[in-house]
């Protein structure tokens, strides 16, 4: 049993000896499909060829009278938008990141920093190109700008308003003709200069287009290079950004804090859930029984609980505390890693203890323990160990035992949190299953291979031309609406950078689905919840029986709960009877329970 050293917990008179160890969670994965998909998605670019097809399709829809099809674009869960979200809400946020389940933050944050740097470099080079051409060909750039403004004037509402006013009567028509004649008289002496400016503008415009297209081409090739560095066959993934010491320091700190076992809870609608464990929070399974001595040694299915019994009726061998019960549940869950038959095991089952805290307290938590490095201790470890020494009433922060199964290469993470409370001669045992669903398609970019990669590289110049056209269109529209020459259209509200309210956020939940949609993945989720939850209840029942306590009422409540999570015969799992779970031998050479001293 691995242990760590830490600050001792002071003895409190009148209470039992302080518990100084806790079950430590496994290290987060360093390389799986979730990490590669999320890190690759920050380098995604718009499919300009697909956009052109959509615009042509809209023209056909208009002719045939069909509803206009949407124009494909990047959503908020991919590309530079996702990179900016990760940097703002995770890397540089003044709060601790939510615990990472089934993936690691370092590679995703590293590539987010790289994506931001690439965006800034692209913008700097574009600005430098404009400054260089403006300095070397000032009249040509001025002619291009004047042509843009004239096009916007003639196409805008101002020109239409003037023409409509000039056609309303004889006097307005004469005034309009006089204004045009005065304008021509003013420009006629400068025609040679204007002619030279136009010729220089015709010379500069192709150079500007070629330079901007070349920059977009290099930008897209750099994105391909980043994505290829995350291909499945590559075992080493960058975990620190190059030439970014401050960001590297922050990422190193997050690698430590994402392993800490404090987890915030919040209420969403009518469901309470732990932030980071998944958006799919299942209804809690709560059992509540009075502790009474068993009447006989026979099967207790027909026993009725003795409502009039109190703790004084129990002898010393029958009394226990929540720590003992949860330790027994933890030991039984650890045995799920082993198996009598290979396919009966849950090899990725991790059992650890977490401190559930309200989300309002999250911002006040320390972002570092002061030690620095990978040896930094978890600041709330002492609090979690001392929390169970007294009655749970009045405590916002409570200790949970969590059994977690990571499957589908990190795409699915099932976590069942369990809490035990002993108060008033009553045992309250509650389970809270959570499911992390697979990533959204837009946040799960897969590197191209073989001929598909060659085709994408060959299409890159076409996409770069589309980027140049999109940039020119955006600049044209921005200038026209800024000067009031073009009519402003109703658009979706721009994303506003929200002020950090200190609430915990999870990058994995931000990029994931709410629930599983695949049939087989859904069956696996139901099976994992059934296995873990049934093993928890059967262990508690066996623990009560070993202490000579009645288990009939607890068994009835547990069966009612577990049956609610089983939908169909194909999802039923044989986890043993409620009086004692199926025993499995430990996995040869497998990991043992790891505990760490609180401090």
Coordinates of C-alpha atoms in Angstrom, one line a residue:
X1 CA 0.0 0.0 0.0
X2 CA 1.7 3.2 -1.2
X3 CA 1.6 6.0 1.3
X4 CA 2.6 9.6 1.3
X5 CA 3.7 11.9 4.2
X6 CA 1.8 14.9 5.2
X7 CA 0.7 17.2 8.0
X8 CA -0.7 15.2 11.0
X9 CA -4.3 15.8 12.0
X10 CA -4.8 17.0 15.6
X11 CA -6.6 14.7 18.0
X12 CA -9.9 16.0 19.2
X13 CA -11.0 14.9 22.7
X14 CA -14.2 12.9 22.7
X15 CA -13.8 11.7 19.2
X16 CA -12.2 8.6 17.7
X17 CA -8.7 8.7 16.3
X18 CA -8.3 10.8 13.2
X19 CA -8.1 9.1 9.9
X20 CA -5.0 10.3 8.0
X21 CA -5.1 8.4 4.8
X22 CA -7.3 8.5 1.7
X23 CA -7.6 6.5 -1.5
X24 CA -5.7 8.3 -4.2
X25 CA -7.0 8.4 -7.8
X26 CA -5.0 7.0 -10.7
X27 CA -3.0 9.3 -12.9
X28 CA -4.9 10.9 -15.8
X29 CA -4.2 9.5 -19.2
X30 CA -1.4 11.0 -21.2
X31 CA -2.5 9.8 -24.6
X32 CA -5.9 8.6 -25.9
X33 CA -8.4 9.4 -28.5
X34 CA -10.1 12.2 -26.5
X35 CA -6.8 14.0 -26.0
X36 CA -5.8 13.7 -29.6
X37 CA -9.3 14.7 -30.8
X38 CA -9.6 17.8 -28.7
X39 CA -6.0 18.9 -29.3
X40 CA -6.5 18.5 -33.0
X41 CA -9.8 20.3 -33.1
X42 CA -8.2 23.7 -32.0
X43 CA -6.4 23.6 -35.4
X44 CA -9.5 23.1 -37.5
X45 CA -10.3 25.4 -40.4
X46 CA -13.4 26.2 -42.3
X47 CA -14.1 24.0 -45.3
X48 CA -14.2 26.7 -48.0
X49 CA -14.9 24.2 -50.8
X50 CA -17.9 23.0 -48.9
X51 CA -19.0 26.6 -48.3
X52 CA -18.8 27.2 -52.1
X53 CA -21.0 24.2 -52.7
X54 CA -23.5 25.4 -50.1
X55 CA -23.7 28.8 -51.8
X56 CA -24.4 27.2 -55.1
X57 CA -26.9 25.0 -53.5
X58 CA -28.7 28.0 -52.1
X59 CA -29.0 29.4 -55.6
X60 CA -30.6 26.1 -56.7
X61 CA -32.9 26.2 -53.7
X62 CA -34.0 29.7 -54.6
X63 CA -34.8 28.6 -58.2
X64 CA -36.7 25.5 -57.1
X65 CA -38.5 27.2 -54.2
X66 CA -37.0 25.1 -51.5
X67 CA -35.9 26.4 -48.0
X68 CA -32.4 27.8 -48.1
X69 CA -29.8 25.4 -46.8
X70 CA -27.4 26.5 -44.1
X71 CA -23.8 27.5 -44.9
X72 CA -21.4 25.3 -43.1
X73 CA -19.0 27.0 -40.6
X74 CA -17.1 26.2 -37.5
X75 CA -19.1 26.1 -34.3
X76 CA -17.9 27.2 -30.8
X77 CA -16.6 23.7 -30.0
X78 CA -13.8 23.7 -32.6
X79 CA -11.1 25.8 -34.2
X80 CA -9.7 29.0 -32.7
X81 CA -12.9 29.6 -30.8
X82 CA -12.4 26.5 -28.7
X83 CA -8.7 27.4 -28.2
X84 CA -9.7 30.8 -26.9
X85 CA -12.3 29.3 -24.6
X86 CA -9.8 26.9 -23.2
X87 CA -7.3 29.6 -22.5
X88 CA -9.8 32.0 -21.0
X89 CA -11.7 29.6 -18.8
X90 CA -9.1 27.0 -17.9
X91 CA -5.4 28.1 -18.5
X92 CA -5.6 31.7 -17.4
X93 CA -8.7 31.6 -15.2
X94 CA -8.2 32.6 -11.6
X95 CA -9.7 29.4 -10.3
X96 CA -8.8 25.8 -10.1
X97 CA -9.7 23.6 -13.1
X98 CA -12.3 20.9 -12.5
X99 CA -10.8 17.4 -12.1
X100 CA -10.0 15.7 -15.3
X101 CA -11.7 12.3 -15.9
X102 CA -10.5 10.2 -18.8
X103 CA -8.2 12.7 -20.3
X104 CA -5.3 15.1 -19.5
X105 CA -5.4 18.9 -19.9
X106 CA -1.7 19.5 -20.8
X107 CA -1.7 18.5 -24.5
X108 CA -5.0 20.3 -25.2
X109 CA -3.8 23.5 -23.5
X110 CA -0.5 23.3 -25.2
X111 CA -2.1 23.1 -28.6
X112 CA -4.5 25.9 -27.6
X113 CA -1.5 28.1 -26.9
X114 CA 0.0 27.1 -30.2
X115 CA -3.3 28.0 -32.0
X116 CA -3.5 31.4 -30.4
X117 CA 0.2 32.1 -31.3
X118 CA -0.5 31.0 -34.9
X119 CA -3.5 33.4 -35.1
X120 CA -1.5 36.3 -33.8
X121 CA 1.3 35.5 -36.2
X122 CA -1.1 35.4 -39.1
X123 CA -2.6 38.7 -38.1
X124 CA 0.8 40.3 -37.7
X125 CA 1.9 39.1 -41.1
X126 CA -1.3 40.3 -42.8
X127 CA -0.9 43.8 -41.2
X128 CA 2.8 43.9 -42.2
X129 CA 1.8 43.0 -45.8
X130 CA -0.6 45.9 -45.9
X131 CA 1.9 48.3 -44.3
X132 CA 4.6 47.3 -46.8
X133 CA 2.4 47.6 -49.9
X134 CA 1.0 50.9 -48.5
X135 CA 4.5 52.3 -48.0
X136 CA 5.9 51.1 -51.4
X137 CA 2.7 51.9 -53.4
X138 CA 0.7 54.5 -51.5
X139 CA -1.3 55.7 -54.5
X140 CA -2.2 52.2 -55.6
X141 CA -3.4 51.3 -52.1
X142 CA -5.3 54.6 -52.0
X143 CA -6.9 53.8 -55.3
X144 CA -8.0 50.3 -54.0
X145 CA -9.5 51.9 -50.9
X146 CA -11.3 54.5 -53.0
X147 CA -12.7 51.9 -55.3
X148 CA -14.0 50.0 -52.3
X149 CA -15.7 53.1 -50.9
X150 CA -17.2 54.0 -54.2
X151 CA -18.6 50.5 -54.6
X152 CA -20.1 50.7 -51.2
X153 CA -21.6 54.1 -51.9
X154 CA -23.3 53.1 -55.1
X155 CA -24.5 49.9 -53.6
X156 CA -25.6 51.4 -50.3
X157 CA -28.7 53.1 -49.1
X158 CA -27.2 56.6 -49.3
X159 CA -26.9 56.5 -53.1
X160 CA -30.4 55.1 -53.4
X161 CA -31.7 57.9 -51.2
X162 CA -30.0 60.6 -53.3
X163 CA -31.2 59.2 -56.6
X164 CA -34.8 58.8 -55.2
X165 CA -34.7 62.4 -54.1
X166 CA -33.3 63.7 -57.4
X167 CA -36.1 62.0 -59.3
X168 CA -38.9 63.5 -57.3
X169 CA -39.1 66.8 -59.2
X170 CA -37.5 69.3 -61.5
X171 CA -35.7 71.3 -58.9
X172 CA -34.1 68.3 -57.1
X173 CA -33.0 67.0 -60.6
X174 CA -31.4 70.3 -61.4
X175 CA -29.6 70.5 -58.0
X176 CA -28.3 66.9 -58.5
X177 CA -27.0 67.7 -62.0
X178 CA -25.3 70.8 -60.7
X179 CA -23.6 68.8 -57.9
X180 CA -22.4 66.2 -60.4
X181 CA -21.0 69.0 -62.7
X182 CA -19.2 70.6 -59.8
X183 CA -17.6 67.3 -58.9
X184 CA -16.5 66.7 -62.5
X185 CA -15.0 70.2 -62.7
X186 CA -13.0 69.6 -59.5
X187 CA -11.7 66.2 -60.6
X188 CA -10.9 67.1 -64.3
X189 CA -7.6 68.8 -63.6
X190 CA -6.4 65.8 -61.6
X191 CA -7.3 63.1 -64.2
X192 CA -3.6 62.3 -65.0
X193 CA -2.9 61.7 -61.3
X194 CA -6.0 59.6 -60.9
X195 CA -5.1 57.6 -64.0
X196 CA -1.7 56.8 -62.6
X197 CA -3.2 55.8 -59.2
X198 CA -5.7 53.5 -61.0
X199 CA -2.9 51.8 -63.0
X200 CA -0.8 51.4 -59.8
X201 CA -3.8 50.0 -58.0
X202 CA -4.3 47.4 -60.8
X203 CA -0.6 46.5 -60.3
X204 CA -0.9 46.3 -56.5
X205 CA -4.2 44.4 -56.2
X206 CA -2.8 41.1 -57.6
X207 CA 0.2 41.3 -55.4
X208 CA -2.0 41.9 -52.4
X209 CA -4.2 38.9 -53.2
X210 CA -1.2 36.6 -53.8
X211 CA 0.5 37.7 -50.6
X212 CA -2.7 37.2 -48.5
X213 CA -3.4 33.8 -50.2
X214 CA 0.1 32.7 -49.5
X215 CA -0.2 33.5 -45.9
X216 CA -3.4 31.6 -45.6
X217 CA -1.8 28.7 -47.4
X218 CA 1.1 28.6 -45.0
X219 CA -1.4 28.9 -42.1
X220 CA -3.4 25.8 -43.3
X221 CA -0.3 23.8 -43.9
X222 CA 0.9 24.6 -40.4
X223 CA -2.5 23.3 -39.1
X224 CA -2.0 20.1 -41.0
X225 CA 1.4 19.7 -39.4
X226 CA 0.0 20.2 -35.9
X227 CA -2.8 17.7 -36.5
X228 CA -0.4 15.1 -37.9
X229 CA 1.7 15.5 -34.8
X230 CA -1.3 14.1 -32.9
X231 CA -1.9 11.0 -35.2
X232 CA -2.6 7.7 -33.3
X233 CA 0.7 6.1 -34.3
X234 CA 2.7 8.9 -32.6
X235 CA 3.3 8.1 -28.9
X236 CA 4.9 11.4 -27.8
X237 CA 2.5 14.3 -27.6
X238 CA 3.8 17.8 -26.8
X239 CA 2.9 18.8 -23.2
X240 CA 4.5 22.2 -23.1
X241 CA 4.3 25.1 -25.6
X242 CA 7.6 26.2 -27.3
X243 CA 9.1 29.5 -26.2
X244 CA 6.2 30.3 -23.8
X245 CA 7.5 30.0 -20.3
X246 CA 4.6 31.6 -18.5
X247 CA 2.1 29.4 -20.3
X248 CA 4.3 26.3 -19.6
X249 CA 4.4 27.2 -15.9
X250 CA 0.6 27.5 -15.8
X251 CA 0.2 24.1 -17.6
X252 CA 2.6 22.4 -15.2
X253 CA 0.5 23.7 -12.3
X254 CA -2.7 22.5 -13.9
X255 CA -1.2 19.0 -14.4
X256 CA -1.0 18.9 -10.6
X257 CA -4.3 20.5 -9.7
X258 CA -6.3 18.4 -12.2
X259 CA -5.3 15.4 -10.1
X260 CA -6.6 16.8 -6.9
X261 CA -9.7 15.2 -5.5
X262 CA -12.0 18.1 -4.7
X263 CA -15.0 18.2 -6.9
X264 CA -17.8 20.9 -7.0
X265 CA -21.5 20.1 -7.2
X266 CA -24.2 22.3 -8.6
X267 CA -28.0 22.0 -9.2
X268 CA -29.1 22.2 -12.8
X269 CA -32.8 22.1 -13.2
X270 CA -33.9 19.4 -10.7
X271 CA -30.7 17.4 -10.9
X272 CA -27.7 17.8 -8.7
X273 CA -24.4 16.8 -10.4
X274 CA -20.7 17.0 -9.9
X275 CA -18.9 19.3 -12.3
X276 CA -16.4 17.4 -14.5
X277 CA -18.0 14.0 -14.0
X278 CA -20.4 14.4 -16.9
X279 CA -23.5 16.2 -18.0
X280 CA -25.5 13.0 -17.9
X281 CA -26.3 12.8 -14.1
X282 CA -28.5 9.9 -13.3
X283 CA -31.0 10.0 -10.4
X284 CA -29.4 9.3 -7.1
X285 CA -30.0 5.9 -5.4
X286 CA -30.7 6.5 -1.7
X287 CA -31.2 3.9 1.0
X288 CA -32.1 4.7 4.6
X289 CA -32.5 2.1 7.3
X290 CA -32.5 1.9 11.1
X291 CA -29.7 -0.2 12.5
X292 CA -31.1 -3.2 14.4
X293 CA -29.8 -6.5 15.4
X294 CA -30.6 -9.5 13.3
X295 CA -33.3 -11.7 15.0
X296 CA -32.0 -15.0 13.7
X297 CA -29.3 -16.4 11.5
X298 CA -31.8 -17.4 8.8
X299 CA -32.5 -15.5 5.6
X300 CA -33.7 -12.1 6.6
X301 CA -35.9 -11.4 3.6
X302 CA -39.0 -11.6 5.7
X303 CA -37.6 -9.6 8.6
X304 CA -39.2 -6.3 9.5
X305 CA -37.0 -3.5 10.8
X306 CA -37.4 -2.7 14.5
X307 CA -38.4 0.9 14.5
X308 CA -38.2 1.1 18.3
X309 CA -34.6 -0.1 18.6
X310 CA -31.8 2.4 19.4
X311 CA -28.1 2.2 19.4
X312 CA -27.9 1.2 23.0
X313 CA -29.4 -2.2 22.0
X314 CA -26.3 -2.9 19.9
X315 CA -23.2 -4.4 21.5
X316 CA -19.7 -3.2 20.8
X317 CA -19.1 -5.7 17.9
X318 CA -22.1 -4.3 16.0
X319 CA -21.1 -0.7 16.1
X320 CA -19.2 0.9 13.2
X321 CA -18.6 4.2 11.6
X322 CA -18.8 5.5 8.0
X323 CA -15.1 5.1 7.5
X324 CA -15.2 1.4 8.1
X325 CA -18.1 0.9 5.8
X326 CA -16.6 2.9 2.9
X327 CA -13.3 1.2 3.3
X328 CA -15.0 -2.2 2.9
X329 CA -16.8 -0.9 -0.2
X330 CA -13.6 0.4 -1.6
X331 CA -11.8 -2.9 -1.1
X332 CA -14.6 -4.8 -2.8
X333 CA -14.6 -2.4 -5.8
X334 CA -10.9 -2.7 -6.2
X335 CA -11.4 -6.5 -6.7
X336 CA -13.3 -5.7 -9.9
X337 CA -9.9 -5.2 -11.6
X338 CA -9.3 -8.9 -11.1
X339 CA -11.4 -11.7 -12.6
X340 CA -11.9 -15.4 -12.7
X341 CA -12.2 -15.0 -16.4
X342 CA -10.5 -12.2 -18.4
X343 CA -13.7 -10.8 -19.8
X344 CA -15.3 -10.6 -16.3
X345 CA -12.9 -7.8 -15.2
X346 CA -13.2 -4.0 -15.3
X347 CA -9.5 -3.3 -16.0
X348 CA -10.0 0.5 -16.1
X349 CA -11.9 0.7 -12.8
X350 CA -10.4 3.3 -10.6
X351 CA -11.5 3.7 -7.0
X352 CA -10.7 7.0 -5.1
X353 CA -12.1 9.3 -2.5
X354 CA -13.4 12.8 -3.4
X355 CA -14.4 15.8 -1.4
X356 CA -17.7 17.2 -2.7
X357 CA -17.9 21.0 -2.2
X358 CA -20.5 23.6 -3.2
X359 CA -19.7 25.5 -6.4
X360 CA -19.9 28.8 -4.6
X361 CA -16.7 27.9 -2.7
X362 CA -14.7 26.9 -5.8
X363 CA -13.2 30.3 -6.4
X364 CA -11.8 30.5 -2.9
X365 CA -9.9 27.2 -3.2
X366 CA -6.1 27.4 -3.5
X367 CA -4.7 27.0 -7.0
X368 CA -1.5 25.6 -5.6
X369 CA -0.3 24.0 -2.4
X370 CA 2.8 26.1 -2.2
X371 CA 5.2 23.2 -2.7
X372 CA 5.2 23.4 -6.5
X373 CA 5.9 20.6 -8.9
X374 CA 4.5 17.2 -9.1
X375 CA 4.9 16.6 -5.4
X376 CA 2.5 19.3 -4.4
X377 CA 0.0 18.0 -1.9
X378 CA -3.8 18.3 -2.1
X379 CA -4.8 21.2 0.1
X380 CA -8.2 19.8 1.1
X381 CA -7.0 16.3 2.0
X382 CA -7.0 17.0 5.8
X383 CA -10.5 18.5 5.6
X384 CA -11.8 15.4 3.8
X385 CA -10.3 13.0 6.4
X386 CA -11.7 15.0 9.3
X387 CA -15.1 15.5 7.8
X388 CA -16.3 12.0 8.7
X389 CA -15.2 12.2 12.3
X390 CA -18.5 13.8 13.4
X391 CA -22.1 13.9 12.3
X392 CA -22.6 15.0 8.6
X393 CA -25.3 17.5 9.5
X394 CA -24.2 21.1 8.9
X395 CA -21.3 20.2 6.6
X396 CA -21.4 21.6 3.0
X397 CA -18.3 19.6 2.0
X398 CA -18.6 15.9 2.3
X399 CA -16.5 12.9 1.5
X400 CA -17.5 10.6 -1.3
X401 CA -16.1 7.2 -2.5
X402 CA -16.0 7.2 -6.3
X403 CA -15.7 4.2 -8.6
X404 CA -14.8 5.2 -12.1
X405 CA -14.7 3.1 -15.3
X406 CA -13.0 4.6 -18.4
X407 CA -14.0 2.9 -21.7
X408 CA -13.9 3.4 -25.4
X409 CA -10.4 4.9 -25.2
X410 CA -11.6 7.7 -23.0
X411 CA -14.7 8.5 -24.9
X412 CA -17.0 7.2 -22.1
X413 CA -16.3 7.7 -18.4
X414 CA -18.8 6.3 -15.9
X415 CA -18.4 7.4 -12.3
X416 CA -20.5 6.3 -9.4
X417 CA -20.2 8.5 -6.2
X418 CA -21.2 6.9 -2.9
X419 CA -21.6 8.6 0.5
X420 CA -22.5 7.0 3.8
X421 CA -23.9 8.9 6.8
X422 CA -24.6 7.5 10.3
X423 CA -26.8 9.6 12.5
X424 CA -29.7 8.9 14.8
X425 CA -29.1 5.2 14.7
X426 CA -29.8 5.4 10.9
X427 CA -27.6 4.5 8.0
X428 CA -28.1 6.6 4.9
X429 CA -26.2 5.3 1.9
X430 CA -26.5 7.2 -1.4
X431 CA -25.1 6.6 -4.8
X432 CA -24.9 9.3 -7.6
X433 CA -24.0 7.8 -11.1
X434 CA -22.5 10.2 -13.6
X435 CA -21.7 9.6 -17.3
X436 CA -19.2 11.5 -19.5
X437 CA -20.5 11.0 -23.0
X438 CA -18.3 11.0 -26.2
X439 CA -17.0 14.1 -27.7
X440 CA -19.0 16.2 -30.2
X441 CA -18.0 15.5 -33.8
X442 CA -16.7 19.0 -34.2
X443 CA -14.5 18.7 -31.2
X444 CA -13.1 15.3 -32.2
X445 CA -10.9 15.9 -35.2
X446 CA -9.2 12.8 -36.6
X447 CA -5.9 13.2 -38.6
X448 CA -6.1 12.2 -42.2
X449 CA -4.0 9.3 -43.5
X450 CA -2.8 8.0 -46.9
X451 CA -4.6 9.2 -50.0
X452 CA -7.0 11.2 -47.9
X453 CA -4.1 13.2 -46.5
X454 CA -2.7 13.7 -50.0
X455 CA -6.1 14.9 -51.3
X456 CA -6.4 17.4 -48.4
X457 CA -2.9 18.8 -49.0
X458 CA -3.7 19.2 -52.7
X459 CA -6.9 21.0 -51.9
X460 CA -5.2 23.4 -49.5
X461 CA -4.5 26.1 -52.1
X462 CA -8.3 26.2 -53.0
X463 CA -9.2 26.6 -49.3
X464 CA -6.6 29.4 -49.0
X465 CA -8.2 31.2 -51.9
X466 CA -11.5 30.8 -50.1
X467 CA -9.9 32.3 -46.9
X468 CA -8.7 35.3 -48.9
X469 CA -12.2 35.9 -50.4
X470 CA -13.8 35.5 -47.0
X471 CA -11.3 37.9 -45.4
X472 CA -11.9 40.5 -48.2
X473 CA -15.7 40.1 -47.8
X474 CA -15.4 40.6 -44.1
X475 CA -13.3 43.7 -44.4
X476 CA -15.6 45.1 -47.1
X477 CA -18.6 44.6 -44.9
X478 CA -17.0 45.9 -41.8
X479 CA -15.8 49.1 -43.5
X480 CA -19.2 49.7 -45.1
X481 CA -21.2 49.2 -42.0
X482 CA -18.8 51.2 -39.9
X483 CA -19.1 54.2 -42.2
X484 CA -22.9 53.7 -42.6
X485 CA -22.6 53.1 -46.3
X486 CA -24.1 49.6 -46.1
X487 CA -27.3 48.6 -44.5
X488 CA -26.7 46.7 -41.3
X489 CA -28.4 43.3 -41.2
X490 CA -29.6 41.5 -38.2
X491 CA -27.0 39.0 -37.2
X492 CA -26.4 36.7 -34.3
X493 CA -25.1 38.5 -31.2
X494 CA -21.3 38.4 -31.1
X495 CA -19.7 36.3 -28.4
X496 CA -19.0 38.5 -25.4
X497 CA -16.1 37.7 -23.2
X498 CA -17.9 37.0 -19.9
X499 CA -16.5 38.0 -16.6
X500 CA -15.1 35.1 -14.6
X501 CA -17.6 34.4 -11.9
X502 CA -15.5 31.7 -10.2
X503 CA -17.8 28.9 -11.1
X504 CA -16.1 25.6 -11.9
X505 CA -16.0 24.6 -15.6
X506 CA -14.9 21.5 -17.3
X507 CA -13.2 21.5 -20.8
X508 CA -14.3 17.9 -21.3
X509 CA -17.9 18.6 -20.6
X510 CA -17.8 21.7 -22.8
X511 CA -16.7 19.6 -25.7
X512 CA -18.8 16.5 -25.0
X513 CA -22.3 15.3 -25.8
X514 CA -24.9 15.4 -23.1
X515 CA -25.7 11.7 -23.4
X516 CA -24.5 8.7 -25.3
X517 CA -26.3 8.2 -28.6
X518 CA -24.8 5.0 -29.9
X519 CA -26.7 1.8 -29.0
X520 CA -23.6 -0.2 -27.9
X521 CA -22.1 2.7 -26.0
X522 CA -25.5 3.2 -24.2
X523 CA -25.6 -0.5 -23.3
X524 CA -22.0 -0.4 -21.9
X525 CA -22.9 2.7 -19.8
X526 CA -25.9 0.9 -18.3
X527 CA -23.9 -2.2 -17.7
X528 CA -21.1 -0.3 -15.9
X529 CA -23.5 1.6 -13.7
X530 CA -25.3 -1.7 -12.8
X531 CA -22.1 -3.5 -12.0
X532 CA -20.6 -0.8 -9.8
X533 CA -23.8 0.2 -8.0
X534 CA -24.9 -3.4 -7.4
X535 CA -21.4 -4.2 -6.0
X536 CA -21.7 -1.2 -3.7
X537 CA -25.1 -2.3 -2.3
X538 CA -24.1 -5.9 -2.0
X539 CA -21.0 -5.0 -0.1
X540 CA -22.9 -2.8 2.3
X541 CA -25.5 -5.6 2.9
X542 CA -22.7 -8.1 3.5
X543 CA -21.0 -5.6 5.9
X544 CA -24.2 -5.2 7.9
X545 CA -24.7 -9.0 8.0
X546 CA -21.1 -9.5 9.3
X547 CA -21.8 -7.1 12.1
X548 CA -25.0 -9.0 13.1
X549 CA -27.3 -6.3 11.8
X550 CA -30.6 -6.8 10.0
X551 CA -30.3 -6.4 6.2
X552 CA -33.8 -7.2 5.0
X553 CA -35.0 -3.6 4.6
X554 CA -31.7 -2.5 3.1
X555 CA -31.9 -5.3 0.6
X556 CA -35.4 -4.4 -0.5
X557 CA -34.5 -0.7 -1.0
X558 CA -31.3 -1.6 -2.9
X559 CA -33.1 -4.0 -5.2
X560 CA -35.7 -1.3 -6.0
X561 CA -32.9 1.1 -6.9
X562 CA -30.9 -1.2 -9.0
X563 CA -33.9 -2.4 -11.0
X564 CA -34.5 1.1 -12.1
X565 CA -31.2 1.2 -13.9
X566 CA -31.6 -2.1 -15.7
X567 CA -33.6 -1.7 -19.0
X568 CA -34.0 -5.0 -20.8
X569 CA -32.5 -8.5 -20.3
X570 CA -29.4 -7.7 -22.4
X571 CA -28.3 -5.2 -19.8
X572 CA -28.7 -7.3 -16.7
X573 CA -25.4 -8.2 -15.0
X574 CA -24.8 -11.0 -12.5
X575 CA -23.1 -9.2 -9.7
X576 CA -24.0 -11.7 -6.9
X577 CA -26.8 -11.7 -4.4
X578 CA -27.4 -8.8 -2.2
X579 CA -26.1 -10.7 0.8
X580 CA -22.6 -10.9 -0.6
X581 CA -21.1 -9.9 -3.9
X582 CA -19.4 -12.3 -6.3
X583 CA -15.9 -12.8 -5.1
X584 CA -13.1 -12.3 -7.6
X585 CA -9.4 -12.9 -7.2
X586 CA -6.9 -10.0 -7.6
X587 CA -5.3 -9.5 -10.9
X588 CA -1.8 -11.0 -10.9
X589 CA 0.7 -8.1 -10.9
X590 CA -2.2 -5.6 -10.9
X591 CA -2.2 -2.3 -9.0
X592 CA -3.0 -2.4 -5.3
X593 CA -5.0 0.1 -3.3
X594 CA -3.1 3.3 -3.2
X595 CA -3.5 5.6 -0.2
X596 CA -1.9 8.9 0.7
X597 CA -1.5 10.8 3.9
X598 CA -3.5 13.9 4.3
X599 CA -1.7 17.1 4.5

